[in-house]
Short mmCIF file of C-alpha atoms in Angstrom, two decimals:
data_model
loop_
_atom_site.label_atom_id
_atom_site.label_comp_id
_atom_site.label_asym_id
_atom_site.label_seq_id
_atom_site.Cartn_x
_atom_site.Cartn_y
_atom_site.Cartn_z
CA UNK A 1 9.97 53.75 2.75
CA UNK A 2 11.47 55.55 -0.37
CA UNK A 3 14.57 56.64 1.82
CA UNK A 4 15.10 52.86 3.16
CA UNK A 5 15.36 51.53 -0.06
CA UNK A 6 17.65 54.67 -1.53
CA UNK A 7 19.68 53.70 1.60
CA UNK A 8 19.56 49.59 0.27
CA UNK A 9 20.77 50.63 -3.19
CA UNK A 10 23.57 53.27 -1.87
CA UNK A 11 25.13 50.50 0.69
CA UNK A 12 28.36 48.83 -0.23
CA UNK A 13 27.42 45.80 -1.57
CA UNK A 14 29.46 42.53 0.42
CA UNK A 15 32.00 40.87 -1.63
CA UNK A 16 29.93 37.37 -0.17
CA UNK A 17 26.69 38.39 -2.32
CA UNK A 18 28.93 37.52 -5.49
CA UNK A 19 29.98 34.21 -4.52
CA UNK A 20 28.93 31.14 -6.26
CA UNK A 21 29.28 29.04 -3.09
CA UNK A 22 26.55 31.53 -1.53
CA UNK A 23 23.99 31.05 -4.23
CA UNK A 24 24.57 27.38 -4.32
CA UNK A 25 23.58 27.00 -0.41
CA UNK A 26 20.81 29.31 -0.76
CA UNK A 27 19.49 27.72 -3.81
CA UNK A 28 20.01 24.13 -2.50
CA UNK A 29 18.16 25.22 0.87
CA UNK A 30 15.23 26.26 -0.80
CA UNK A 31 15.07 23.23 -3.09
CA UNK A 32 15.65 20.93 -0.06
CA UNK A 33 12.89 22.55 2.15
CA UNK A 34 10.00 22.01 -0.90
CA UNK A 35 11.65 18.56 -0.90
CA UNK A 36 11.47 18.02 2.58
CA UNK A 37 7.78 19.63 2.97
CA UNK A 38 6.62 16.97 0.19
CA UNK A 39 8.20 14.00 2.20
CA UNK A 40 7.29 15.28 5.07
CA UNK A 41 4.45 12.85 5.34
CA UNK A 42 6.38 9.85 5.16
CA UNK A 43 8.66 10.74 7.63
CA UNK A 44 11.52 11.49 5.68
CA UNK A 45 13.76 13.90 4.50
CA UNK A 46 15.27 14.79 0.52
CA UNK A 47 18.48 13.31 1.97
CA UNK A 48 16.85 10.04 3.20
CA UNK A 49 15.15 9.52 0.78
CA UNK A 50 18.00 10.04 -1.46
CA UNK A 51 20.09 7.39 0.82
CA UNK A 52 17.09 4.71 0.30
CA UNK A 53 16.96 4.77 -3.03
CA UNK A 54 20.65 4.28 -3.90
CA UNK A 55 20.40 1.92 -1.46
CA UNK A 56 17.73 0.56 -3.09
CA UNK A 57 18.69 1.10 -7.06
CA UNK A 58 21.90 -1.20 -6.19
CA UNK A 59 19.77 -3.71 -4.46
CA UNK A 60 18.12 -3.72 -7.98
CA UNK A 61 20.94 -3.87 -10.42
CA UNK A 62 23.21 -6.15 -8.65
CA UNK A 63 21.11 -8.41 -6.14
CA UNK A 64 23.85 -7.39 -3.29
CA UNK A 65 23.87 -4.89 -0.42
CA UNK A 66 25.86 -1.88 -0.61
CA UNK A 67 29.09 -1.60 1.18
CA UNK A 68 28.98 1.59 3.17
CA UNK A 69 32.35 2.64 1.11
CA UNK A 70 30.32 2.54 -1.61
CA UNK A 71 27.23 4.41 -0.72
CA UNK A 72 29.41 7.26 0.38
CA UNK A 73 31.27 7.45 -3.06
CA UNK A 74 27.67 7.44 -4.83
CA UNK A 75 26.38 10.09 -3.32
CA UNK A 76 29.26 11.94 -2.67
CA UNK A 77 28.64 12.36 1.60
CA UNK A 78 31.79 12.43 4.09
CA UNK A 79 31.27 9.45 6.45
CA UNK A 80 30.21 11.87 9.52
CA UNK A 81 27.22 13.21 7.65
CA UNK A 82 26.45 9.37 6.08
CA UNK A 83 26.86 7.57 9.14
CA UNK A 84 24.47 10.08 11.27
CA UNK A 85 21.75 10.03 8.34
CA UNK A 86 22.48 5.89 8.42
CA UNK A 87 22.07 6.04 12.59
CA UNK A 88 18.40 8.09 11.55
CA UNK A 89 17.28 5.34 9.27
CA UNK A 90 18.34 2.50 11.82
CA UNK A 91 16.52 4.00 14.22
CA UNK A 92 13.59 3.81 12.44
CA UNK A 93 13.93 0.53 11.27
CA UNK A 94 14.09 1.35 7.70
CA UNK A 95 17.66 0.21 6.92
CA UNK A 96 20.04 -2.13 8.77
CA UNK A 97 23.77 -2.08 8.78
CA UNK A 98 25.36 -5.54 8.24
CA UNK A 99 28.97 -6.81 8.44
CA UNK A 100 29.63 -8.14 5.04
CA UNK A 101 29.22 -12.10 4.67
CA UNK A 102 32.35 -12.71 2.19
CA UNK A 103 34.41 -9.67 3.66
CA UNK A 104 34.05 -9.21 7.78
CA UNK A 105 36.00 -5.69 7.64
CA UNK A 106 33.12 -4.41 5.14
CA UNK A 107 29.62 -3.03 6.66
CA UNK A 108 26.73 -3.36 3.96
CA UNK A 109 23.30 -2.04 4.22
CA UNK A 110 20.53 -3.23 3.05
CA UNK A 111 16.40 -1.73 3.48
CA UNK A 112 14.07 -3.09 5.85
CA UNK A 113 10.60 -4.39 4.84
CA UNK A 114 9.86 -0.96 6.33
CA UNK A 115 12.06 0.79 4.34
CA UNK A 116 11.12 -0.53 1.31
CA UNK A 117 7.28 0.09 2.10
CA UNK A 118 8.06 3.64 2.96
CA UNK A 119 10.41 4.35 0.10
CA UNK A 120 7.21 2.97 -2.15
CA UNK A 121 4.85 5.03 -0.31
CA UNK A 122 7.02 7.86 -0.59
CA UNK A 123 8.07 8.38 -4.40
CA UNK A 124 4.42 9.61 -5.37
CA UNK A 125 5.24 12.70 -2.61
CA UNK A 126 8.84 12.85 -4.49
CA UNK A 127 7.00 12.98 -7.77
CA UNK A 128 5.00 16.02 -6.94
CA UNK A 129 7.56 17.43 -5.58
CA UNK A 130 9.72 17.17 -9.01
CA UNK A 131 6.67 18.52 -11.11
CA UNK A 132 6.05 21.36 -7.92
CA UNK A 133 9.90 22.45 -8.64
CA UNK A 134 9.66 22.04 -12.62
CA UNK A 135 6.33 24.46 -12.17
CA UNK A 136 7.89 27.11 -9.52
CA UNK A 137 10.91 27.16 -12.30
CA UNK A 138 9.45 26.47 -15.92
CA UNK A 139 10.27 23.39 -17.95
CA UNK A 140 13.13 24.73 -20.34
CA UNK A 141 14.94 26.74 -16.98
CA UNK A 142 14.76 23.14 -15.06
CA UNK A 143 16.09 21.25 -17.77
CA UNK A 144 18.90 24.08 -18.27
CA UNK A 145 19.48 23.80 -14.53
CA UNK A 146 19.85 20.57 -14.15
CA UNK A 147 22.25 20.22 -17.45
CA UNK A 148 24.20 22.95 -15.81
CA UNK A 149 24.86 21.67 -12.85
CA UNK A 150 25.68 18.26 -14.23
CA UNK A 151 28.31 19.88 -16.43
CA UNK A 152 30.25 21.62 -13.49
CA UNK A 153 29.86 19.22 -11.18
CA UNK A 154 31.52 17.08 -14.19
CA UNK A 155 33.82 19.82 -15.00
CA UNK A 156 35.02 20.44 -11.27
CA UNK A 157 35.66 16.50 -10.26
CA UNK A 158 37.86 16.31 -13.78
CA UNK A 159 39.66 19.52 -12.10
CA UNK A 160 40.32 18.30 -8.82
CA UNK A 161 41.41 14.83 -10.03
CA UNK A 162 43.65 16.49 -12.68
CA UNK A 163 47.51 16.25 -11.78
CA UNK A 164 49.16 19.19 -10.14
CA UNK A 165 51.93 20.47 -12.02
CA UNK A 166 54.63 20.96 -9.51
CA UNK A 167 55.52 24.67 -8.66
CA UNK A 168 58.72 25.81 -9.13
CA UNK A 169 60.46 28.05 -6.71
CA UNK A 170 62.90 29.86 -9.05
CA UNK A 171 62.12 33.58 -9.99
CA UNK A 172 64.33 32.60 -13.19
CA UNK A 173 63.10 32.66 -16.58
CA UNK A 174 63.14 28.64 -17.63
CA UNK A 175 64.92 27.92 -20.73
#
């Protein structure tokens, strides 16, 4: 046993183990499955639930459907990956998908009765799940993780919406 982990602590270590991208998915996958194994009793997944209550939370503050468009910009989900977790709730009756009353070309979704039900049922499994993570973590780390990742999330949409500066192509010194 000694020798294995000699061997462990002699290997090369791969330039992947470093990268932020890495720890982010593993991190995220770990979070999801406690998620996921909370909700699991309502039938639901982190990421449906998530859907239902954006869904829902606009319902709230503006007394309209959201537009798909919308949804996807809120939480941030290619159209693929919405539409297929969309499909998911249809199928289960706990959203339906609309065409827009004042705008035909626009596709709004709204909850069921059954989605709302569920979504109510559900956040006391959410809750526990929250407090389960804040536990596993401690308090102060949670609250440092979560302003963390607000910041570069933040800090990397201000990046990628910045300008580019256009590249020159001389090997001249400018003036």
């Amino acid at each position: 046993m000694k020798e294995q982990v000699e061997t462990a602590i002699a290997a090369p270590v791969p330039a992947s183990v470093g990268c932020t991208c890495r720890r982010l998915r593993r991190m995220a996958r770990l979070v999801t499955q406690l998620y996921d194994d909370a909700l699991s009793a309502h039938d639901l997944t982190i990421a449906q639930f998530g859907l239902m209550t954006t869904i829902a939370e606009h319902r709230k503050k503006t007394a309209k459907d959201i537009s798909i468009g919308a949804l996807a910009g809120i939480v941030e989900l290619d159209p693929t990956t919405l539409n297929r977790n969309l499909n998911t709730l249809q199928r289960n009756k706990l959203v339906e998908v609309q065409t827009d009353k004042t705008d035909r070309r626009v596709r709004a979704v709204a909850l069921t009765g059954a989605g709302r039900q569920r979504l109510k049922n559900a956040i006391p499994a959410w809750r526990a799940a929250q407090a389960d993570l804040q536990e596993r973590l401690g308090g102060e780390a949670a609250l440092a993780l979560n302003e963390t990742l607000d910041t570069a999330r933040d800090r990397l949409v201000a990046s990628l919406r910045a300008p580019v500066k256009a590249a020159s192509h001389s090997t001249a010194p400018q003036a």
